[in-house]
Backbone as JSON, one array per atom type, in Angstrom:
{
  "sequence": "MENGGESSLRASQWSTEFRRSFKELAHQDDATFDVLVQADDERSTARHTRLGEATPAIPTVVYWFMVVSPAATVGAFAFGLPRRRGPAHLLLLSTLAVLFTGSLLLIQDIDRPFDGQIRITGDAMRGTAEDISEDFAEDHPGAVLPCDEGGTRTT",
  "N": [[0.95, -1.12, 0.14], [1.91, 0.89, 0.44], [3.12, 1.88, -1.98], [1.51, 3.14, -3.46], [-1.33, 1.99, -3.66], [-0.88, -0.7, -4.97], [-1.27, -4.03, -4.82], [-0.71, -6.89, -2.75], [1.16, -9.83, -4.21], [1.41, -11.94, -3.05], [-0.16, -11.82, -0.61], [-2.4, -11.9, -1.89], [-2.45, -14.54, -3.25], [-2.62, -15.97, -0.59], [-4.71, -15.21, 0.2], [-6.74, -16.08, -1.6], [-6.42, -18.74, -1.81], [-7.26, -19.34, 1.2], [-9.86, -18.65, 1.15], [-10.67, -20.29, -0.7], [-10.66, -22.77, 0.45], [-12.3, -22.28, 2.58], [-14.63, -22.1, 1.57], [-14.8, -24.52, 0.48], [-15.53, -26.34, 2.81], [-17.62, -24.77, 3.6], [-20.17, -25.94, 2.49], [-20.89, -28.28, 3.81], [-22.86, -28.18, 5.46], [-22.71, -26.82, 8.01], [-23.22, -24.27, 10.46], [-21.07, -23.07, 11.35], [-18.78, -22.74, 9.61], [-20.19, -21.23, 7.66], [-20.46, -18.96, 9.16], [-17.5, -18.3, 9.25], [-16.85, -18.29, 6.55], [-18.39, -15.54, 5.67], [-17.27, -13.86, 7.33], [-14.47, -13.98, 6.37], [-15.05, -12.93, 3.71], [-15.89, -10.17, 4.63], [-13.52, -9.63, 5.52], [-11.83, -9.58, 2.96], [-13.36, -7.75, 1.69], [-12.89, -5.4, 3.1], [-10.09, -5.11, 2.88], [-9.83, -4.59, 0.06], [-11.17, -2.29, 0.48], [-8.96, -1.05, 1.66], [-7.05, -1.18, -0.09], [-8.02, 0.58, -2.21], [-8.1, 3.2, -0.92], [-5.45, 3.64, -0.42], [-4.69, 4.31, -3.02], [-3.81, 7.4, -4.4], [-5.94, 10.15, -4.6], [-6.24, 12.57, -6.24], [-5.38, 13.56, -8.81], [-2.32, 13.77, -10.97], [-2.24, 16.24, -12.69], [-4.11, 17.85, -11.65], [-3.1, 18.36, -9.11], [-0.51, 19.75, -9.88], [-1.73, 22.02, -11.15], [-2.77, 23.11, -8.92], [-0.43, 23.7, -7.46], [0.67, 25.54, -9.2], [-1.16, 27.76, -9.16], [-1.26, 29.08, -7.0], [1.27, 30.01, -6.66], [1.64, 31.77, -8.84], [-0.26, 33.45, -7.94], [0.94, 34.41, -5.56], [3.2, 35.4, -6.9], [1.93, 37.81, -8.37], [0.75, 39.31, -6.08], [3.28, 40.04, -5.49], [4.53, 41.37, -7.3], [2.55, 43.4, -7.52], [3.05, 44.95, -5.13], [3.76, 48.13, -3.62], [6.77, 50.32, -4.58], [8.38, 51.23, -2.69], [8.79, 49.04, -0.47], [7.64, 47.99, 2.46], [8.57, 46.26, 5.63], [6.07, 45.5, 6.59], [4.65, 44.73, 4.08], [6.7, 42.86, 2.97], [6.51, 40.71, 5.06], [3.91, 40.11, 4.95], [3.81, 38.93, 2.45], [5.65, 36.78, 2.66], [4.26, 35.25, 4.52], [1.82, 34.53, 3.07], [2.99, 32.87, 1.01], [4.19, 30.87, 2.65], [1.95, 29.9, 3.9], [0.38, 29.13, 1.54], [2.19, 27.38, 0.39], [2.43, 25.44, 2.47], [-0.3, 24.24, 2.97], [-0.56, 22.88, 0.25], [1.49, 21.05, 0.56], [0.37, 19.79, 2.73], [-2.18, 18.75, 1.93], [-1.11, 17.19, -0.21], [0.03, 15.13, 1.43], [-1.89, 13.74, 2.68], [-3.29, 13.03, 1.09], [-2.09, 10.67, 0.36], [-2.34, 8.28, 2.38], [-0.73, 6.06, 3.16], [2.1, 6.8, 3.06], [4.54, 9.28, 3.6], [4.63, 12.15, 6.07], [2.4, 12.23, 7.56], [0.96, 9.26, 8.24], [-0.57, 5.9, 7.7], [0.46, 3.14, 9.6], [1.44, -0.13, 9.99], [1.4, -0.95, 12.34], [-0.46, -1.73, 14.41], [-1.96, -3.87, 12.86], [0.42, -5.65, 12.89], [0.96, -5.93, 15.76], [-1.56, -7.35, 16.25], [-1.42, -9.87, 14.67], [0.71, -10.82, 16.26], [-0.37, -11.23, 18.55], [-2.41, -12.98, 17.97], [-0.75, -15.14, 17.16], [0.53, -15.96, 19.37], [-1.81, -16.66, 20.99], [-2.48, -18.93, 19.55], [-0.04, -20.59, 19.63], [-0.44, -21.36, 22.52], [-2.92, -22.4, 22.67], [-2.45, -24.54, 20.96], [0.19, -26.62, 21.5], [3.44, -27.09, 20.37], [2.41, -27.23, 17.66], [2.71, -26.3, 14.27], [2.59, -23.26, 12.09], [0.94, -22.96, 8.94], [2.86, -21.35, 7.15], [5.6, -18.92, 6.77], [7.44, -16.43, 8.62], [7.2, -14.46, 6.6], [4.78, -14.83, 5.35], [4.79, -16.51, 3.34], [3.66, -19.81, 2.11], [4.48, -22.93, 3.42], [3.64, -25.21, 4.13]],
  "CA": [[-0.03, -0.05, 0.01], [3.05, 2.03, 0.4], [3.43, 1.83, -3.38], [0.28, 3.94, -4.07], [-2.5, 1.16, -3.89], [-0.08, -1.93, -5.63], [-1.72, -4.95, -3.68], [0.66, -7.73, -2.71], [0.81, -11.01, -4.82], [1.73, -13.08, -1.88], [-1.12, -11.74, 0.33], [-3.69, -12.18, -2.88], [-2.57, -15.88, -3.41], [-2.7, -16.42, 0.27], [-6.17, -14.92, 0.76], [-7.61, -16.8, -2.55], [-6.62, -20.25, -1.0], [-7.81, -19.21, 2.46], [-11.29, -18.31, 0.94], [-11.24, -21.62, -1.35], [-10.72, -23.73, 1.59], [-13.54, -21.92, 3.5], [-15.85, -22.17, 0.7], [-15.27, -25.88, 0.08], [-16.09, -26.52, 3.95], [-19.01, -24.41, 3.99], [-20.76, -27.01, 1.86], [-21.19, -29.35, 4.8], [-24.07, -27.71, 6.33], [-22.33, -26.55, 9.36], [-23.14, -22.98, 10.57], [-19.52, -22.31, 12.0], [-18.25, -22.41, 8.68], [-20.8, -19.95, 6.96], [-19.85, -17.56, 9.87], [-16.03, -18.13, 8.9], [-17.08, -17.72, 5.03], [-19.11, -14.51, 5.87], [-16.0, -13.23, 8.27], [-13.53, -13.91, 5.41], [-15.83, -12.02, 2.65], [-15.83, -8.87, 5.12], [-11.96, -9.28, 5.47], [-11.46, -9.33, 1.75], [-13.91, -6.37, 1.39], [-11.82, -4.52, 4.0], [-8.71, -5.25, 2.11], [-10.06, -3.93, -1.2], [-10.99, -0.63, 0.62], [-7.67, -0.12, 2.16], [-6.02, -0.8, -1.14], [-8.31, 1.85, -2.67], [-7.71, 4.47, -0.14], [-3.85, 3.88, -0.65], [-4.25, 4.8, -4.23], [-3.97, 8.95, -4.39], [-7.33, 10.51, -5.41], [-5.63, 13.87, -6.59], [-4.52, 13.32, -10.39], [-1.16, 14.8, -11.07], [-2.71, 17.1, -13.65], [-4.85, 18.85, -10.72], [-2.05, 18.59, -8.38], [0.24, 20.59, -10.42], [-2.8, 23.11, -11.24], [-2.9, 23.69, -7.54], [0.87, 24.31, -7.17], [1.2, 26.68, -10.26], [-2.12, 28.77, -9.29], [-0.81, 29.91, -5.63], [2.62, 30.59, -7.06], [0.96, 32.88, -9.57], [-0.95, 34.54, -6.77], [1.75, 34.99, -4.69], [4.11, 36.26, -7.73], [1.09, 38.74, -9.03], [0.86, 39.79, -5.12], [4.63, 40.9, -5.04], [4.61, 42.54, -8.47], [1.58, 44.61, -7.18], [3.38, 45.84, -3.94], [4.62, 49.53, -4.03], [8.17, 50.19, -4.9], [8.74, 51.24, -1.24], [8.1, 48.12, 0.48], [7.91, 48.09, 4.0], [8.59, 45.15, 6.21], [4.83, 44.54, 6.84], [4.6, 44.17, 2.87], [7.26, 41.7, 2.93], [6.0, 39.81, 5.87], [2.65, 39.87, 4.36], [4.03, 38.2, 1.23], [6.24, 35.26, 3.02], [3.3, 34.68, 5.23], [1.39, 34.03, 1.94], [3.71, 31.92, 0.47], [4.18, 29.72, 3.47], [0.51, 29.35, 3.9], [0.12, 28.18, 0.12], [3.12, 26.02, 0.19], [2.23, 24.42, 3.8], [-1.42, 23.76, 2.48], [-0.42, 22.2, -0.53], [2.3, 20.05, 1.2], [-0.65, 18.83, 3.66], [-2.9, 17.85, 0.7], [-0.47, 15.97, -0.91], [0.54, 14.01, 2.39], [-3.16, 13.37, 3.41], [-3.98, 11.97, -0.02], [-1.32, 9.25, 0.43], [-2.05, 7.88, 3.65], [0.26, 4.98, 3.7], [3.21, 7.2, 2.8], [4.52, 10.72, 4.16], [4.69, 12.45, 7.53], [0.86, 11.65, 8.27], [0.94, 8.05, 7.51], [-0.99, 5.03, 8.68], [1.37, 2.13, 9.43], [0.98, -1.25, 10.16], [1.85, -1.6, 13.85], [-1.8, -2.2, 14.96], [-2.06, -5.12, 12.22], [1.41, -6.43, 13.37], [0.61, -6.5, 17.07], [-2.95, -8.35, 16.17], [-0.91, -10.81, 14.11], [1.49, -11.48, 17.28], [-1.32, -11.43, 19.49], [-3.05, -14.28, 17.29], [0.09, -16.33, 16.95], [0.72, -16.54, 20.81], [-2.81, -17.56, 21.31], [-2.33, -20.09, 19.03], [1.05, -21.25, 20.48], [-0.99, -21.67, 23.82], [-3.58, -23.55, 22.41], [-1.87, -25.68, 20.48], [1.46, -26.4, 21.96], [3.99, -27.97, 19.27], [1.84, -27.04, 16.24], [3.57, -25.74, 13.01], [1.8, -22.97, 11.1], [1.52, -23.47, 7.56], [3.55, -20.45, 6.27], [6.91, -18.55, 7.13], [7.2, -15.2, 8.97], [6.75, -13.57, 5.46], [3.63, -15.32, 4.89], [4.86, -17.7, 2.52], [3.18, -21.32, 2.33], [5.58, -23.7, 3.78], [2.91, -26.92, 3.54]],
  "C": [[0.73, 1.38, -0.12], [3.31, 2.52, -0.83], [1.92, 2.46, -4.21], [-0.79, 2.81, -4.49], [-1.74, -0.38, -4.71], [-0.62, -2.83, -4.52], [-0.42, -5.99, -4.03], [0.01, -9.16, -3.51], [0.62, -11.99, -3.84], [0.23, -13.03, -1.12], [-2.44, -12.07, -0.78], [-3.86, -13.61, -2.99], [-3.04, -16.67, -2.01], [-4.38, -16.37, 0.8], [-6.88, -15.74, -0.25], [-7.61, -18.52, -1.94], [-7.22, -20.5, 0.25], [-9.39, -19.39, 1.78], [-11.86, -19.64, 0.19], [-11.39, -22.64, -0.22], [-12.08, -23.68, 2.52], [-14.83, -22.34, 2.91], [-16.25, -23.87, 0.42], [-15.85, -26.62, 1.81], [-17.16, -25.91, 4.38], [-20.15, -25.36, 3.43], [-21.07, -28.03, 2.89], [-22.09, -29.07, 5.84], [-23.85, -27.49, 7.59], [-22.41, -24.97, 9.46], [-21.92, -22.37, 11.12], [-18.86, -22.06, 10.78], [-18.71, -21.39, 7.76], [-20.5, -18.94, 7.94], [-18.5, -17.44, 9.17], [-16.11, -17.67, 7.35], [-17.44, -16.19, 5.16], [-17.74, -13.54, 6.55], [-14.78, -12.88, 6.91], [-14.19, -13.09, 4.09], [-15.68, -10.71, 3.24], [-14.44, -8.42, 5.18], [-11.53, -8.94, 4.21], [-12.22, -7.93, 1.48], [-13.04, -5.11, 1.71], [-10.33, -4.14, 3.43], [-8.6, -4.37, 0.98], [-10.33, -2.49, -1.01], [-9.92, -0.16, 0.75], [-6.85, 0.05, 0.81], [-6.74, 0.61, -1.94], [-8.25, 3.2, -2.36], [-6.21, 4.4, -0.36], [-3.59, 4.64, -2.0], [-4.55, 6.36, -4.36], [-5.06, 9.18, -5.49], [-7.16, 11.83, -6.12], [-5.07, 13.53, -7.81], [-3.64, 14.15, -10.28], [-1.49, 16.02, -11.64], [-2.96, 18.27, -12.68], [-3.83, 19.19, -9.74], [-0.96, 20.09, -8.65], [-0.3, 22.05, -10.6], [-2.69, 23.81, -10.0], [-1.62, 24.17, -6.98], [1.03, 25.51, -7.91], [-0.01, 28.26, -9.78], [-1.89, 29.73, -7.95], [0.36, 30.41, -5.83], [2.39, 31.69, -7.95], [0.41, 33.77, -8.71], [-0.18, 35.15, -6.04], [2.69, 36.08, -5.53], [3.27, 37.55, -8.2], [1.18, 39.65, -7.56], [2.21, 40.79, -5.22], [4.85, 41.81, -6.1], [3.49, 43.8, -7.91], [1.9, 45.43, -6.1], [3.98, 47.03, -4.65], [6.08, 49.25, -3.91], [8.75, 50.39, -3.47], [8.13, 50.22, -0.66], [8.66, 48.09, 1.67], [8.04, 46.74, 4.71], [6.91, 44.61, 6.56], [4.48, 43.88, 5.29], [5.2, 42.92, 2.6], [6.6, 40.28, 3.79], [4.9, 39.21, 5.27], [2.72, 38.71, 3.15], [4.77, 36.89, 1.58], [5.22, 34.79, 3.62], [2.39, 33.96, 4.02], [1.82, 32.82, 1.34], [3.91, 30.65, 1.28], [2.98, 29.07, 3.82], [0.2, 28.47, 2.74], [1.07, 27.08, 0.03], [2.69, 24.8, 1.41], [0.65, 23.84, 3.33], [-1.34, 22.87, 1.52], [0.49, 20.64, -0.18], [1.19, 19.14, 1.9], [-1.54, 18.2, 2.76], [-2.25, 17.09, 0.22], [-0.08, 14.94, 0.31], [-0.8, 13.36, 2.97], [-3.79, 12.69, 2.22], [-3.17, 11.07, -0.15], [-1.14, 9.02, 1.63], [-1.38, 6.65, 4.34], [1.83, 5.39, 3.55], [3.41, 9.11, 3.31], [4.54, 10.95, 5.46], [3.5, 12.02, 8.06], [0.48, 10.4, 7.4], [0.12, 6.92, 8.48], [-0.07, 3.81, 8.55], [0.93, 0.82, 9.9], [0.97, -2.05, 11.46], [0.62, -2.34, 14.27], [-2.0, -3.51, 14.23], [-0.89, -5.91, 12.65], [1.31, -6.84, 14.57], [-0.9, -7.38, 16.99], [-2.67, -9.7, 15.72], [-0.03, -11.4, 15.59], [0.46, -11.86, 18.53], [-1.99, -13.01, 19.23], [-2.18, -15.32, 17.47], [0.55, -16.9, 18.55], [-0.67, -17.11, 21.38], [-2.97, -18.73, 20.77], [-1.59, -21.07, 19.37], [0.31, -21.82, 21.65], [-1.83, -22.62, 23.6], [-3.35, -24.51, 21.81], [-0.23, -25.9, 20.2], [2.01, -27.46, 20.94], [3.32, -27.88, 17.75], [2.69, -26.21, 15.47], [2.6, -24.69, 12.19], [2.17, -23.38, 9.73], [2.36, -22.46, 6.59], [4.54, -19.76, 7.64], [6.44, -16.86, 7.92], [6.73, -14.09, 7.91], [5.2, -13.68, 5.06], [3.5, -16.41, 3.79], [4.8, -19.09, 2.86], [4.25, -22.22, 2.57], [4.9, -25.33, 3.6], [1.83, -26.64, 2.62]]
}
C-alpha cells in the first residue's frame, strides 16, 4: 500500500487459497463454516477498501494546477506591492507563500495515507498478528503454522 495502492501478490494468493478452503468446508451444512466464510468475505472487502484508499485521489495534473495557481497568486501579489516596500508588505508576502506551500504539502500528504509524514502504519496489524500467534501457540503447543514469518506457504 505504500506503493500507491499496489496489492501484494503473496497476500492475494494466500487470501484466495484461504477463501477456497472455507468455501469447500461451508458446503458441509455447518453454520460455523458459514460464519467463517462471511467473516472472510468481510475481511476481503476491507482489504479492497484499504487498497482503494492507498491510491492517491488527486490526479497529477490537478495537483500541479494547484501548485501553479498559488505560485502565480503570490507572484502577482509581489509585483503589485509598492516600490517602497515596508517590512509589513514583505511579511505579508512571506506569510502568504508559507501558507500556500504548507497547505499544498498537507493536501499531498493526506492524499497518500500510507506514505509521507502523516501516515497509517502496519503497527496495529502487526500487533494483532503477534497476539493471534501467541494465542495459537498456547492453545496448540508444538503445532506448526502453514506459513513462515513473511507469509509464504510452507506446507
